[in-house]
Structure formats: C-alpha cells, structure tokens
mmCIF file of N, CA and C in Angstrom:
data_model
loop_
_atom_site.group_PDB
_atom_site.id
_atom_site.type_symbol
_atom_site.label_atom_id
_atom_site.label_comp_id
_atom_site.label_asym_id
_atom_site.label_seq_id
_atom_site.Cartn_x
_atom_site.Cartn_y
_atom_site.Cartn_z
ATOM 1 N N MET Z 586 5.385 9.509 -4.822
ATOM 2 C CA MET Z 586 4.379 8.984 -3.926
ATOM 3 C C MET Z 586 5.017 7.997 -2.967
ATOM 4 N N ASN Z 587 4.525 8.020 -1.772
ATOM 5 C CA ASN Z 587 5.108 7.187 -0.725
ATOM 6 C C ASN Z 587 4.038 6.270 -0.154
ATOM 7 N N VAL Z 588 4.374 5.016 0.049
ATOM 8 C CA VAL Z 588 3.429 4.069 0.659
ATOM 9 C C VAL Z 588 4.002 3.488 1.953
ATOM 10 N N ALA Z 589 4.828 4.274 2.638
ATOM 11 C CA ALA Z 589 5.396 3.861 3.926
ATOM 12 C C ALA Z 589 4.480 4.374 5.031
ATOM 13 N N TYR Z 590 3.833 3.459 5.726
ATOM 14 C CA TYR Z 590 2.868 3.815 6.768
ATOM 15 C C TYR Z 590 3.529 3.787 8.145
ATOM 16 N N PRO Z 591 3.404 4.890 8.904
ATOM 17 C CA PRO Z 591 4.015 4.933 10.235
ATOM 18 C C PRO Z 591 3.215 4.125 11.253
ATOM 19 N N TYR Z 592 3.941 3.641 12.241
ATOM 20 C CA TYR Z 592 3.296 2.917 13.335
ATOM 21 C C TYR Z 592 3.980 3.263 14.647
ATOM 22 N N THR Z 593 3.262 2.977 15.715
ATOM 23 C CA THR Z 593 3.855 3.148 17.037
ATOM 24 C C THR Z 593 4.344 1.782 17.507
ATOM 25 N N LEU Z 594 5.385 1.801 18.282
ATOM 26 C CA LEU Z 594 5.993 0.588 18.821
ATOM 27 C C LEU Z 594 6.030 0.751 20.338
ATOM 28 N N GLN Z 595 5.201 -0.023 21.024
ATOM 29 C CA GLN Z 595 5.086 0.130 22.470
ATOM 30 C C GLN Z 595 5.594 -1.118 23.186
ATOM 31 N N PRO Z 596 6.623 -0.970 24.030
ATOM 32 C CA PRO Z 596 7.074 -2.113 24.829
ATOM 33 C C PRO Z 596 5.938 -2.578 25.741
ATOM 34 N N GLN Z 597 5.811 -3.875 25.897
ATOM 35 C CA GLN Z 597 4.753 -4.448 26.733
ATOM 36 C C GLN Z 597 5.336 -4.920 28.065
ATOM 37 N N PRO Z 598 4.587 -4.794 29.154
ATOM 38 C CA PRO Z 598 5.097 -5.175 30.478
ATOM 39 C C PRO Z 598 5.533 -6.642 30.550
ATOM 40 N N GLU Z 599 4.825 -7.501 29.828
ATOM 41 C CA GLU Z 599 5.162 -8.927 29.856
ATOM 42 C C GLU Z 599 6.260 -9.288 28.854
ATOM 43 N N GLY Z 600 6.755 -8.291 28.139
ATOM 44 C CA GLY Z 600 7.804 -8.503 27.143
ATOM 45 C C GLY Z 600 7.245 -8.352 25.738
ATOM 46 N N GLY Z 601 8.106 -8.068 24.823
ATOM 47 C CA GLY Z 601 7.689 -7.888 23.436
ATOM 48 C C GLY Z 601 7.213 -6.472 23.172
ATOM 49 N N PHE Z 602 6.707 -6.280 21.970
ATOM 50 C CA PHE Z 602 6.306 -4.956 21.521
ATOM 51 C C PHE Z 602 4.964 -5.029 20.802
ATOM 52 N N LEU Z 603 4.133 -4.030 21.037
ATOM 53 C CA LEU Z 603 2.857 -3.884 20.344
ATOM 54 C C LEU Z 603 3.035 -2.872 19.224
ATOM 55 N N VAL Z 604 2.560 -3.217 18.033
ATOM 56 C CA VAL Z 604 2.611 -2.337 16.868
ATOM 57 C C VAL Z 604 1.184 -1.907 16.555
ATOM 58 N N GLN Z 605 0.982 -0.583 16.422
ATOM 59 C CA GLN Z 605 -0.311 -0.052 16.012
ATOM 60 C C GLN Z 605 -0.071 0.988 14.924
ATOM 61 N N PHE Z 606 -0.810 0.863 13.823
ATOM 62 C CA PHE Z 606 -0.645 1.795 12.713
ATOM 63 C C PHE Z 606 -1.434 3.067 12.962
ATOM 64 N N VAL Z 607 -0.823 4.178 12.622
ATOM 65 C CA VAL Z 607 -1.398 5.499 12.838
ATOM 66 C C VAL Z 607 -2.637 5.704 11.962
ATOM 67 N N ASP Z 608 -2.590 5.240 10.720
ATOM 68 C CA ASP Z 608 -3.637 5.528 9.744
ATOM 69 C C ASP Z 608 -4.669 4.423 9.560
ATOM 70 N N LEU Z 609 -4.403 3.249 10.098
ATOM 71 C CA LEU Z 609 -5.274 2.091 9.867
ATOM 72 C C LEU Z 609 -5.576 1.430 11.207
ATOM 73 N N GLU Z 610 -6.705 1.780 11.791
ATOM 74 C CA GLU Z 610 -6.988 1.322 13.152
ATOM 75 C C GLU Z 610 -7.088 -0.199 13.278
ATOM 76 N N GLU Z 611 -7.471 -0.879 12.215
ATOM 77 C CA GLU Z 611 -7.582 -2.333 12.306
ATOM 78 C C GLU Z 611 -6.245 -3.050 12.110
ATOM 79 N N ALA Z 612 -5.187 -2.297 11.821
ATOM 80 C CA ALA Z 612 -3.872 -2.885 11.576
ATOM 81 C C ALA Z 612 -3.016 -2.800 12.834
ATOM 82 N N PHE Z 613 -2.837 -3.926 13.475
ATOM 83 C CA PHE Z 613 -1.964 -3.997 14.648
ATOM 84 C C PHE Z 613 -1.386 -5.398 14.730
ATOM 85 N N THR Z 614 -0.266 -5.512 15.410
ATOM 86 C CA THR Z 614 0.406 -6.798 15.568
ATOM 87 C C THR Z 614 1.362 -6.669 16.740
ATOM 88 N N GLU Z 615 2.207 -7.650 16.914
ATOM 89 C CA GLU Z 615 3.201 -7.620 17.980
ATOM 90 C C GLU Z 615 4.424 -8.408 17.554
ATOM 91 N N GLY Z 616 5.438 -8.348 18.368
ATOM 92 C CA GLY Z 616 6.653 -9.108 18.120
ATOM 93 C C GLY Z 616 7.469 -9.194 19.385
ATOM 94 N N ASP Z 617 8.258 -10.255 19.527
ATOM 95 C CA ASP Z 617 9.100 -10.430 20.710
ATOM 96 C C ASP Z 617 10.244 -9.425 20.742
ATOM 97 N N THR Z 618 10.726 -9.043 19.549
ATOM 98 C CA THR Z 618 11.812 -8.073 19.432
ATOM 99 C C THR Z 618 11.350 -6.941 18.506
ATOM 100 N N GLU Z 619 12.091 -5.851 18.495
ATOM 101 C CA GLU Z 619 11.744 -4.756 17.575
ATOM 102 C C GLU Z 619 11.840 -5.223 16.125
ATOM 103 N N GLU Z 620 12.831 -6.053 15.832
ATOM 104 C CA GLU Z 620 13.006 -6.568 14.472
ATOM 105 C C GLU Z 620 11.826 -7.439 14.064
ATOM 106 N N GLN Z 621 11.401 -8.327 14.946
ATOM 107 C CA GLN Z 621 10.256 -9.185 14.647
ATOM 108 C C GLN Z 621 8.977 -8.351 14.525
ATOM 109 N N ALA Z 622 8.825 -7.349 15.372
ATOM 110 C CA ALA Z 622 7.661 -6.471 15.302
ATOM 111 C C ALA Z 622 7.625 -5.723 13.968
ATOM 112 N N ALA Z 623 8.777 -5.271 13.483
ATOM 113 C CA ALA Z 623 8.852 -4.574 12.195
ATOM 114 C C ALA Z 623 8.486 -5.513 11.048
ATOM 115 N N PHE Z 624 8.964 -6.754 11.089
ATOM 116 C CA PHE Z 624 8.619 -7.740 10.062
ATOM 117 C C PHE Z 624 7.120 -7.995 10.076
ATOM 118 N N ASN Z 625 6.562 -8.207 11.277
ATOM 119 C CA ASN Z 625 5.129 -8.469 11.408
ATOM 120 C C ASN Z 625 4.305 -7.257 10.971
ATOM 121 N N ALA Z 626 4.827 -6.058 11.220
ATOM 122 C CA ALA Z 626 4.134 -4.835 10.812
ATOM 123 C C ALA Z 626 3.955 -4.795 9.294
ATOM 124 N N ALA Z 627 5.011 -5.120 8.554
ATOM 125 C CA ALA Z 627 4.921 -5.136 7.092
ATOM 126 C C ALA Z 627 3.924 -6.188 6.617
ATOM 127 N N GLU Z 628 3.909 -7.337 7.288
ATOM 128 C CA GLU Z 628 2.980 -8.407 6.916
ATOM 129 C C GLU Z 628 1.529 -7.990 7.141
ATOM 130 N N VAL Z 629 1.225 -7.435 8.306
ATOM 131 C CA VAL Z 629 -0.160 -7.051 8.600
ATOM 132 C C VAL Z 629 -0.579 -5.871 7.727
ATOM 133 N N LEU Z 630 0.331 -4.952 7.467
ATOM 134 C CA LEU Z 630 0.015 -3.822 6.590
ATOM 135 C C LEU Z 630 -0.353 -4.323 5.198
ATOM 136 N N THR Z 631 0.425 -5.247 4.678
ATOM 137 C CA THR Z 631 0.143 -5.827 3.364
ATOM 138 C C THR Z 631 -1.251 -6.436 3.338
ATOM 139 N N GLY Z 632 -1.578 -7.210 4.364
ATOM 140 C CA GLY Z 632 -2.876 -7.871 4.407
ATOM 141 C C GLY Z 632 -4.040 -6.901 4.500
ATOM 142 N N VAL Z 633 -3.929 -5.917 5.371
ATOM 143 C CA VAL Z 633 -5.017 -4.952 5.556
ATOM 144 C C VAL Z 633 -5.226 -4.136 4.284
ATOM 145 N N LEU Z 634 -4.147 -3.672 3.671
ATOM 146 C CA LEU Z 634 -4.286 -2.870 2.458
ATOM 147 C C LEU Z 634 -4.814 -3.708 1.297
ATOM 148 N N ALA Z 635 -4.393 -4.957 1.194
ATOM 149 C CA ALA Z 635 -4.891 -5.841 0.131
ATOM 150 C C ALA Z 635 -6.399 -6.031 0.257
ATOM 151 N N VAL Z 636 -6.874 -6.243 1.474
ATOM 152 C CA VAL Z 636 -8.315 -6.408 1.692
ATOM 153 C C VAL Z 636 -9.057 -5.128 1.321
ATOM 154 N N ARG Z 637 -8.541 -3.997 1.748
ATOM 155 C CA ARG Z 637 -9.208 -2.723 1.422
ATOM 156 C C ARG Z 637 -9.247 -2.498 -0.084
ATOM 157 N N LEU Z 638 -8.157 -2.804 -0.774
ATOM 158 C CA LEU Z 638 -8.137 -2.656 -2.230
ATOM 159 C C LEU Z 638 -9.150 -3.592 -2.883
ATOM 160 N N GLU Z 639 -9.165 -4.840 -2.482
ATOM 161 C CA GLU Z 639 -10.079 -5.833 -3.064
ATOM 162 C C GLU Z 639 -11.534 -5.458 -2.837
ATOM 163 N N GLN Z 640 -11.844 -4.891 -1.684
ATOM 164 C CA GLN Z 640 -13.222 -4.561 -1.347
ATOM 165 C C GLN Z 640 -13.611 -3.135 -1.740
ATOM 166 N N GLY Z 641 -12.674 -2.416 -2.358
ATOM 167 C CA GLY Z 641 -12.958 -1.054 -2.798
ATOM 168 C C GLY Z 641 -13.178 -0.081 -1.652
ATOM 169 N N GLU Z 642 -12.598 -0.374 -0.499
ATOM 170 C CA GLU Z 642 -12.749 0.495 0.672
ATOM 171 C C GLU Z 642 -11.791 1.681 0.590
ATOM 172 N N ASP Z 643 -12.084 2.688 1.377
ATOM 173 C CA ASP Z 643 -11.239 3.876 1.443
ATOM 174 C C ASP Z 643 -9.851 3.506 1.975
ATOM 175 N N ILE Z 644 -8.843 4.098 1.377
ATOM 176 C CA ILE Z 644 -7.462 3.893 1.826
ATOM 177 C C ILE Z 644 -6.837 5.263 2.052
ATOM 178 N N PRO Z 645 -6.542 5.577 3.305
ATOM 179 C CA PRO Z 645 -5.931 6.880 3.567
ATOM 180 C C PRO Z 645 -4.469 6.889 3.118
ATOM 181 N N PRO Z 646 -3.998 8.030 2.645
ATOM 182 C CA PRO Z 646 -2.563 8.102 2.361
ATOM 183 C C PRO Z 646 -1.806 8.046 3.682
ATOM 184 N N PRO Z 647 -0.560 7.611 3.638
ATOM 185 C CA PRO Z 647 0.207 7.541 4.886
ATOM 186 C C PRO Z 647 0.467 8.927 5.486
ATOM 187 N N SER Z 648 0.385 8.994 6.795
ATOM 188 C CA SER Z 648 0.743 10.213 7.516
ATOM 189 C C SER Z 648 2.258 10.378 7.495
ATOM 190 N N PRO Z 649 2.751 11.581 7.752
ATOM 191 C CA PRO Z 649 4.203 11.753 7.893
ATOM 192 C C PRO Z 649 4.720 10.891 9.054
ATOM 193 N N ALA Z 650 5.897 10.375 8.906
ATOM 194 C CA ALA Z 650 6.458 9.478 9.919
ATOM 195 C C ALA Z 650 6.751 10.210 11.230
ATOM 196 N N LEU Z 651 7.227 11.428 11.160
ATOM 197 C CA LEU Z 651 7.537 12.224 12.356
ATOM 198 C C LEU Z 651 8.395 11.445 13.362
ATOM 199 N N GLY Z 652 9.392 10.757 12.842
ATOM 200 C CA GLY Z 652 10.313 10.016 13.702
ATOM 201 C C GLY Z 652 9.849 8.626 14.091
ATOM 202 N N ARG Z 653 8.630 8.265 13.722
ATOM 203 C CA ARG Z 653 8.124 6.926 14.044
ATOM 204 C C ARG Z 653 8.632 5.928 13.014
ATOM 205 N N PRO Z 654 8.686 4.644 13.387
ATOM 206 C CA PRO Z 654 9.048 3.631 12.393
ATOM 207 C C PRO Z 654 7.952 3.520 11.338
ATOM 208 N N VAL Z 655 8.309 3.043 10.157
ATOM 209 C CA VAL Z 655 7.346 2.866 9.075
ATOM 210 C C VAL Z 655 7.430 1.438 8.542
ATOM 211 N N ALA Z 656 6.330 1.001 7.964
ATOM 212 C CA ALA Z 656 6.276 -0.293 7.287
ATOM 213 C C ALA Z 656 5.822 -0.046 5.856
ATOM 214 N N ILE Z 657 6.287 -0.906 4.966
ATOM 215 C CA ILE Z 657 5.952 -0.807 3.552
ATOM 216 C C ILE Z 657 5.335 -2.134 3.135
ATOM 217 N N PRO Z 658 4.189 -2.109 2.429
ATOM 218 C CA PRO Z 658 3.575 -3.363 1.993
ATOM 219 C C PRO Z 658 4.403 -4.036 0.907
ATOM 220 N N ASP Z 659 4.074 -5.301 0.610
ATOM 221 C CA ASP Z 659 4.819 -6.017 -0.426
ATOM 222 C C ASP Z 659 4.598 -5.379 -1.803
ATOM 223 N N ALA Z 660 5.427 -5.751 -2.765
ATOM 224 C CA ALA Z 660 5.444 -5.094 -4.075
ATOM 225 C C ALA Z 660 4.105 -5.138 -4.812
ATOM 226 N N PRO Z 661 3.377 -6.272 -4.854
ATOM 227 C CA PRO Z 661 2.089 -6.248 -5.562
ATOM 228 C C PRO Z 661 1.086 -5.263 -4.951
ATOM 229 N N VAL Z 662 1.060 -5.150 -3.634
ATOM 230 C CA VAL Z 662 0.156 -4.201 -2.983
ATOM 231 C C VAL Z 662 0.662 -2.774 -3.213
ATOM 232 N N GLN Z 663 1.975 -2.573 -3.171
ATOM 233 C CA GLN Z 663 2.528 -1.241 -3.460
ATOM 234 C C GLN Z 663 2.114 -0.780 -4.850
ATOM 235 N N ALA Z 664 2.229 -1.666 -5.843
ATOM 236 C CA ALA Z 664 1.878 -1.302 -7.221
ATOM 237 C C ALA Z 664 0.415 -0.891 -7.312
ATOM 238 N N ALA Z 665 -0.477 -1.674 -6.715
ATOM 239 C CA ALA Z 665 -1.908 -1.349 -6.754
ATOM 240 C C ALA Z 665 -2.187 -0.035 -6.026
ATOM 241 N N LEU Z 666 -1.517 0.186 -4.897
ATOM 242 C CA LEU Z 666 -1.704 1.430 -4.140
ATOM 243 C C LEU Z 666 -1.241 2.642 -4.936
ATOM 244 N N LEU Z 667 -0.101 2.524 -5.588
ATOM 245 C CA LEU Z 667 0.416 3.648 -6.357
ATOM 246 C C LEU Z 667 -0.547 4.023 -7.480
ATOM 247 N N ILE Z 668 -1.110 3.038 -8.160
ATOM 248 C CA ILE Z 668 -2.097 3.316 -9.199
ATOM 249 C C ILE Z 668 -3.349 3.916 -8.556
ATOM 250 N N HIS Z 669 -3.769 3.356 -7.441
ATOM 251 C CA HIS Z 669 -4.951 3.852 -6.724
ATOM 252 C C HIS Z 669 -4.796 5.332 -6.376
ATOM 253 N N PHE Z 670 -3.672 5.694 -5.776
ATOM 254 C CA PHE Z 670 -3.452 7.086 -5.380
ATOM 255 C C PHE Z 670 -3.256 7.995 -6.596
ATOM 256 N N ALA Z 671 -2.554 7.511 -7.614
ATOM 257 C CA ALA Z 671 -2.267 8.344 -8.785
ATOM 258 C C ALA Z 671 -3.516 8.624 -9.607
ATOM 259 N N ARG Z 672 -4.484 7.736 -9.582
ATOM 260 C CA ARG Z 672 -5.663 7.936 -10.435
ATOM 261 C C ARG Z 672 -6.792 8.690 -9.749
ATOM 262 N N GLN Z 673 -6.554 9.251 -8.574
ATOM 263 C CA GLN Z 673 -7.580 10.044 -7.902
ATOM 264 C C GLN Z 673 -8.074 11.125 -8.866
ATOM 265 N N GLY Z 674 -9.385 11.168 -9.058
ATOM 266 C CA GLY Z 674 -9.964 12.126 -9.990
ATOM 267 C C GLY Z 674 -10.089 11.601 -11.402
ATOM 268 N N HIS Z 675 -9.589 10.399 -11.663
ATOM 269 C CA HIS Z 675 -9.691 9.781 -12.985
ATOM 270 C C HIS Z 675 -10.468 8.476 -12.841
ATOM 271 N N SER Z 676 -11.427 8.255 -13.724
ATOM 272 C CA SER Z 676 -12.184 7.005 -13.682
ATOM 273 C C SER Z 676 -11.350 5.881 -14.299
ATOM 274 N N LEU Z 677 -11.757 4.655 -14.016
ATOM 275 C CA LEU Z 677 -11.085 3.515 -14.643
ATOM 276 C C LEU Z 677 -11.261 3.558 -16.158
ATOM 277 N N ALA Z 678 -12.406 4.018 -16.616
ATOM 278 C CA ALA Z 678 -12.638 4.116 -18.060
ATOM 279 C C ALA Z 678 -11.650 5.104 -18.684
ATOM 280 N N GLU Z 679 -11.417 6.229 -18.009
ATOM 281 C CA GLU Z 679 -10.446 7.207 -18.520
ATOM 282 C C GLU Z 679 -9.046 6.609 -18.557
ATOM 283 N N LEU Z 680 -8.691 5.880 -17.503
ATOM 284 C CA LEU Z 680 -7.383 5.233 -17.459
ATOM 285 C C LEU Z 680 -7.250 4.221 -18.588
ATOM 286 N N ALA Z 681 -8.278 3.404 -18.785
ATOM 287 C CA ALA Z 681 -8.241 2.394 -19.845
ATOM 288 C C ALA Z 681 -8.087 3.050 -21.217
ATOM 289 N N ARG Z 682 -8.865 4.106 -21.472
ATOM 290 C CA ARG Z 682 -8.761 4.802 -22.761
ATOM 291 C C ARG Z 682 -7.358 5.380 -22.955
ATOM 292 N N ALA Z 683 -6.822 6.016 -21.916
ATOM 293 C CA ALA Z 683 -5.489 6.626 -22.031
ATOM 294 C C ALA Z 683 -4.404 5.579 -22.251
ATOM 295 N N MET Z 684 -4.626 4.377 -21.703
ATOM 296 C CA MET Z 684 -3.652 3.295 -21.879
ATOM 297 C C MET Z 684 -3.867 2.527 -23.176
ATOM 298 N N GLY Z 685 -5.023 2.727 -23.809
ATOM 299 C CA GLY Z 685 -5.350 1.964 -25.014
ATOM 300 C C GLY Z 685 -5.629 0.511 -24.693
ATOM 301 N N THR Z 686 -6.313 0.284 -23.574
ATOM 302 C CA THR Z 686 -6.597 -1.083 -23.142
ATOM 303 C C THR Z 686 -8.055 -1.179 -22.709
ATOM 304 N N SER Z 687 -8.447 -2.344 -22.248
ATOM 305 C CA SER Z 687 -9.823 -2.562 -21.820
ATOM 306 C C SER Z 687 -10.029 -2.114 -20.373
ATOM 307 N N TRP Z 688 -11.293 -1.885 -20.008
ATOM 308 C CA TRP Z 688 -11.637 -1.522 -18.646
ATOM 309 C C TRP Z 688 -11.204 -2.618 -17.667
ATOM 310 N N PRO Z 689 -11.470 -3.929 -17.955
ATOM 311 C CA PRO Z 689 -11.019 -4.971 -17.022
ATOM 312 C C PRO Z 689 -9.497 -4.986 -16.834
ATOM 313 N N ALA Z 690 -8.758 -4.704 -17.899
ATOM 314 C CA ALA Z 690 -7.292 -4.677 -17.780
ATOM 315 C C ALA Z 690 -6.853 -3.523 -16.882
ATOM 316 N N ALA Z 691 -7.501 -2.371 -17.014
ATOM 317 C CA ALA Z 691 -7.178 -1.231 -16.145
ATOM 318 C C ALA Z 691 -7.577 -1.535 -14.710
ATOM 319 N N GLN Z 692 -8.718 -2.192 -14.530
ATOM 320 C CA GLN Z 692 -9.172 -2.518 -13.178
ATOM 321 C C GLN Z 692 -8.191 -3.461 -12.478
ATOM 322 N N ARG Z 693 -7.612 -4.395 -13.214
ATOM 323 C CA ARG Z 693 -6.657 -5.341 -12.611
ATOM 324 C C ARG Z 693 -5.454 -4.613 -12.019
ATOM 325 N N LEU Z 694 -5.113 -3.456 -12.565
ATOM 326 C CA LEU Z 694 -3.975 -2.695 -12.037
ATOM 327 C C LEU Z 694 -4.271 -2.089 -10.670
ATOM 328 N N THR Z 695 -5.551 -1.979 -10.324
ATOM 329 C CA THR Z 695 -5.924 -1.401 -9.038
ATOM 330 C C THR Z 695 -6.124 -2.462 -7.968
ATOM 331 N N ARG Z 696 -5.839 -3.711 -8.291
ATOM 332 C CA ARG Z 696 -5.952 -4.817 -7.347
ATOM 333 C C ARG Z 696 -4.569 -5.435 -7.161
ATOM 334 N N PRO Z 697 -4.271 -5.916 -5.950
ATOM 335 C CA PRO Z 697 -2.971 -6.562 -5.772
ATOM 336 C C PRO Z 697 -2.826 -7.736 -6.740
ATOM 337 N N GLY Z 698 -1.729 -7.789 -7.378
ATOM 338 C CA GLY Z 698 -1.461 -8.847 -8.346
ATOM 339 C C GLY Z 698 -0.034 -8.729 -8.809
ATOM 340 N N ASN Z 699 0.195 -9.125 -10.011
ATOM 341 C CA ASN Z 699 1.550 -9.079 -10.547
ATOM 342 C C ASN Z 699 1.564 -8.380 -11.900
ATOM 343 N N PRO Z 700 1.348 -7.055 -11.907
ATOM 344 C CA PRO Z 700 1.405 -6.345 -13.176
ATOM 345 C C PRO Z 700 2.835 -6.340 -13.701
ATOM 346 N N THR Z 701 2.955 -6.257 -14.998
ATOM 347 C CA THR Z 701 4.282 -6.167 -15.586
ATOM 348 C C THR Z 701 4.786 -4.737 -15.462
ATOM 349 N N LEU Z 702 6.078 -4.579 -15.581
ATOM 350 C CA LEU Z 702 6.644 -3.229 -15.563
ATOM 351 C C LEU Z 702 6.096 -2.405 -16.725
ATOM 352 N N LYS Z 703 5.892 -3.044 -17.859
ATOM 353 C CA LYS Z 703 5.347 -2.342 -19.022
ATOM 354 C C LYS Z 703 3.949 -1.812 -18.708
ATOM 355 N N GLN Z 704 3.106 -2.631 -18.064
ATOM 356 C CA GLN Z 704 1.763 -2.182 -17.691
ATOM 357 C C GLN Z 704 1.833 -1.007 -16.718
ATOM 358 N N LEU Z 705 2.721 -1.102 -15.731
ATOM 359 C CA LEU Z 705 2.852 -0.026 -14.755
ATOM 360 C C LEU Z 705 3.360 1.259 -15.416
ATOM 361 N N GLU Z 706 4.309 1.130 -16.333
ATOM 362 C CA GLU Z 706 4.824 2.308 -17.045
ATOM 363 C C GLU Z 706 3.727 2.969 -17.875
ATOM 364 N N ARG Z 707 2.925 2.149 -18.562
ATOM 365 C CA ARG Z 707 1.829 2.684 -19.375
ATOM 366 C C ARG Z 707 0.795 3.383 -18.499
ATOM 367 N N ALA Z 708 0.457 2.776 -17.367
ATOM 368 C CA ALA Z 708 -0.520 3.386 -16.460
ATOM 369 C C ALA Z 708 0.023 4.690 -15.901
ATOM 370 N N ALA Z 709 1.288 4.694 -15.499
ATOM 371 C CA ALA Z 709 1.891 5.913 -14.965
ATOM 372 C C ALA Z 709 1.876 7.020 -16.013
ATOM 373 N N ALA Z 710 2.263 6.692 -17.226
ATOM 374 C CA ALA Z 710 2.277 7.688 -18.299
ATOM 375 C C ALA Z 710 0.867 8.209 -18.580
ATOM 376 N N ALA Z 711 -0.123 7.326 -18.559
ATOM 377 C CA ALA Z 711 -1.506 7.722 -18.809
ATOM 378 C C ALA Z 711 -2.011 8.675 -17.726
ATOM 379 N N LEU Z 712 -1.439 8.577 -16.528
ATOM 380 C CA LEU Z 712 -1.842 9.435 -15.417
ATOM 381 C C LEU Z 712 -0.918 10.639 -15.251
ATOM 382 N N GLY Z 713 -0.028 10.828 -16.221
ATOM 383 C CA GLY Z 713 0.879 11.961 -16.167
ATOM 384 C C GLY Z 713 1.998 11.774 -15.165
ATOM 385 N N LYS Z 714 2.337 10.533 -14.882
ATOM 386 C CA LYS Z 714 3.382 10.210 -13.904
ATOM 387 C C LYS Z 714 4.505 9.452 -14.598
ATOM 388 N N ARG Z 715 5.530 9.167 -13.812
ATOM 389 C CA ARG Z 715 6.678 8.392 -14.301
ATOM 390 C C ARG Z 715 6.959 7.297 -13.282
ATOM 391 N N LEU Z 716 7.137 6.071 -13.753
ATOM 392 C CA LEU Z 716 7.435 4.952 -12.877
ATOM 393 C C LEU Z 716 8.906 5.024 -12.459
ATOM 394 N N VAL Z 717 9.160 4.951 -11.164
ATOM 395 C CA VAL Z 717 10.516 4.955 -10.620
ATOM 396 C C VAL Z 717 10.624 3.760 -9.695
ATOM 397 N N LEU Z 718 11.630 2.932 -9.888
ATOM 398 C CA LEU Z 718 11.836 1.762 -9.045
ATOM 399 C C LEU Z 718 12.953 2.033 -8.058
ATOM 400 N N SER Z 719 12.873 1.388 -6.904
ATOM 401 C CA SER Z 719 13.888 1.568 -5.892
ATOM 402 C C SER Z 719 14.059 0.267 -5.099
ATOM 403 N N LEU Z 720 15.274 -0.060 -4.763
ATOM 404 C CA LEU Z 720 15.539 -1.186 -3.871
ATOM 405 C C LEU Z 720 16.044 -0.601 -2.566
ATOM 406 N N GLU Z 721 15.469 -1.054 -1.464
ATOM 407 C CA GLU Z 721 15.876 -0.529 -0.159
ATOM 408 C C GLU Z 721 16.259 -1.668 0.755
#
C-alpha cells in the first residue's frame, strides 16, 4: 500500500511555487523554492489527512504519480491511513476480535497517534497483511 499523494507544482509570476494536491482539493500550499514547497506539501498533507481521519471523513487513495512530485504524511498519519485502507470491508469490531483486543483499542489504530510496532503488526496480521517498514 502506498500513501504518497501526487501534487502539481506551478511556478508563480511573482516568484515561488504553488502546490495543489490531485486527490485532496482542500490541500494546497506554496513555497519560495521547490524544496520549500515540497516540505510544505508534506506538512499540509499530514494536517488534511489527520483531520479527515479524526472526523471520519472519506479519504481517497492516492492517484498514480504519473511523473508528478509526491508528498508523504508523517509516520503517525501514515500508520492510521494504512490501517484505514487495509480494513476496507472489515468493521472495527471484526478487527478488534481478530486482534484479541477491545473495540476502543482497535479504533485508536485508525486515528493518528503513536501505535507500537507490535500493535501495527497485530493489526496487519488480523487483516491478512504484513507490516513492512522502510526508510527513505
């Protein structure tokens, strides 16, 4: 599963760059340089996805990059997103039962926070997945 969301990077006449996300219309930012715009893109993506997760709003999967730059949310939001996408078709009660834990404990995994690796591994296994970590 991938949580890298593509965005467009448009040079502005007055200088700097405008960032607009392909999949999240409310997610946009800017930066004086491409590097600053990329940093700001990750920050705004993290914030928008965290709010959507907290409010139980729909979260579209990322579109293919197709050569566009991508941003990745911070690790706590990534963890919640991965559980969110992996449990499609499974209720929280089913996840909790498969993990041998309580419904509130399973629900916490779907919200940005700081789950342990053990919790993430158990949730992945309960959903028929395998946790894979990567440093980029």
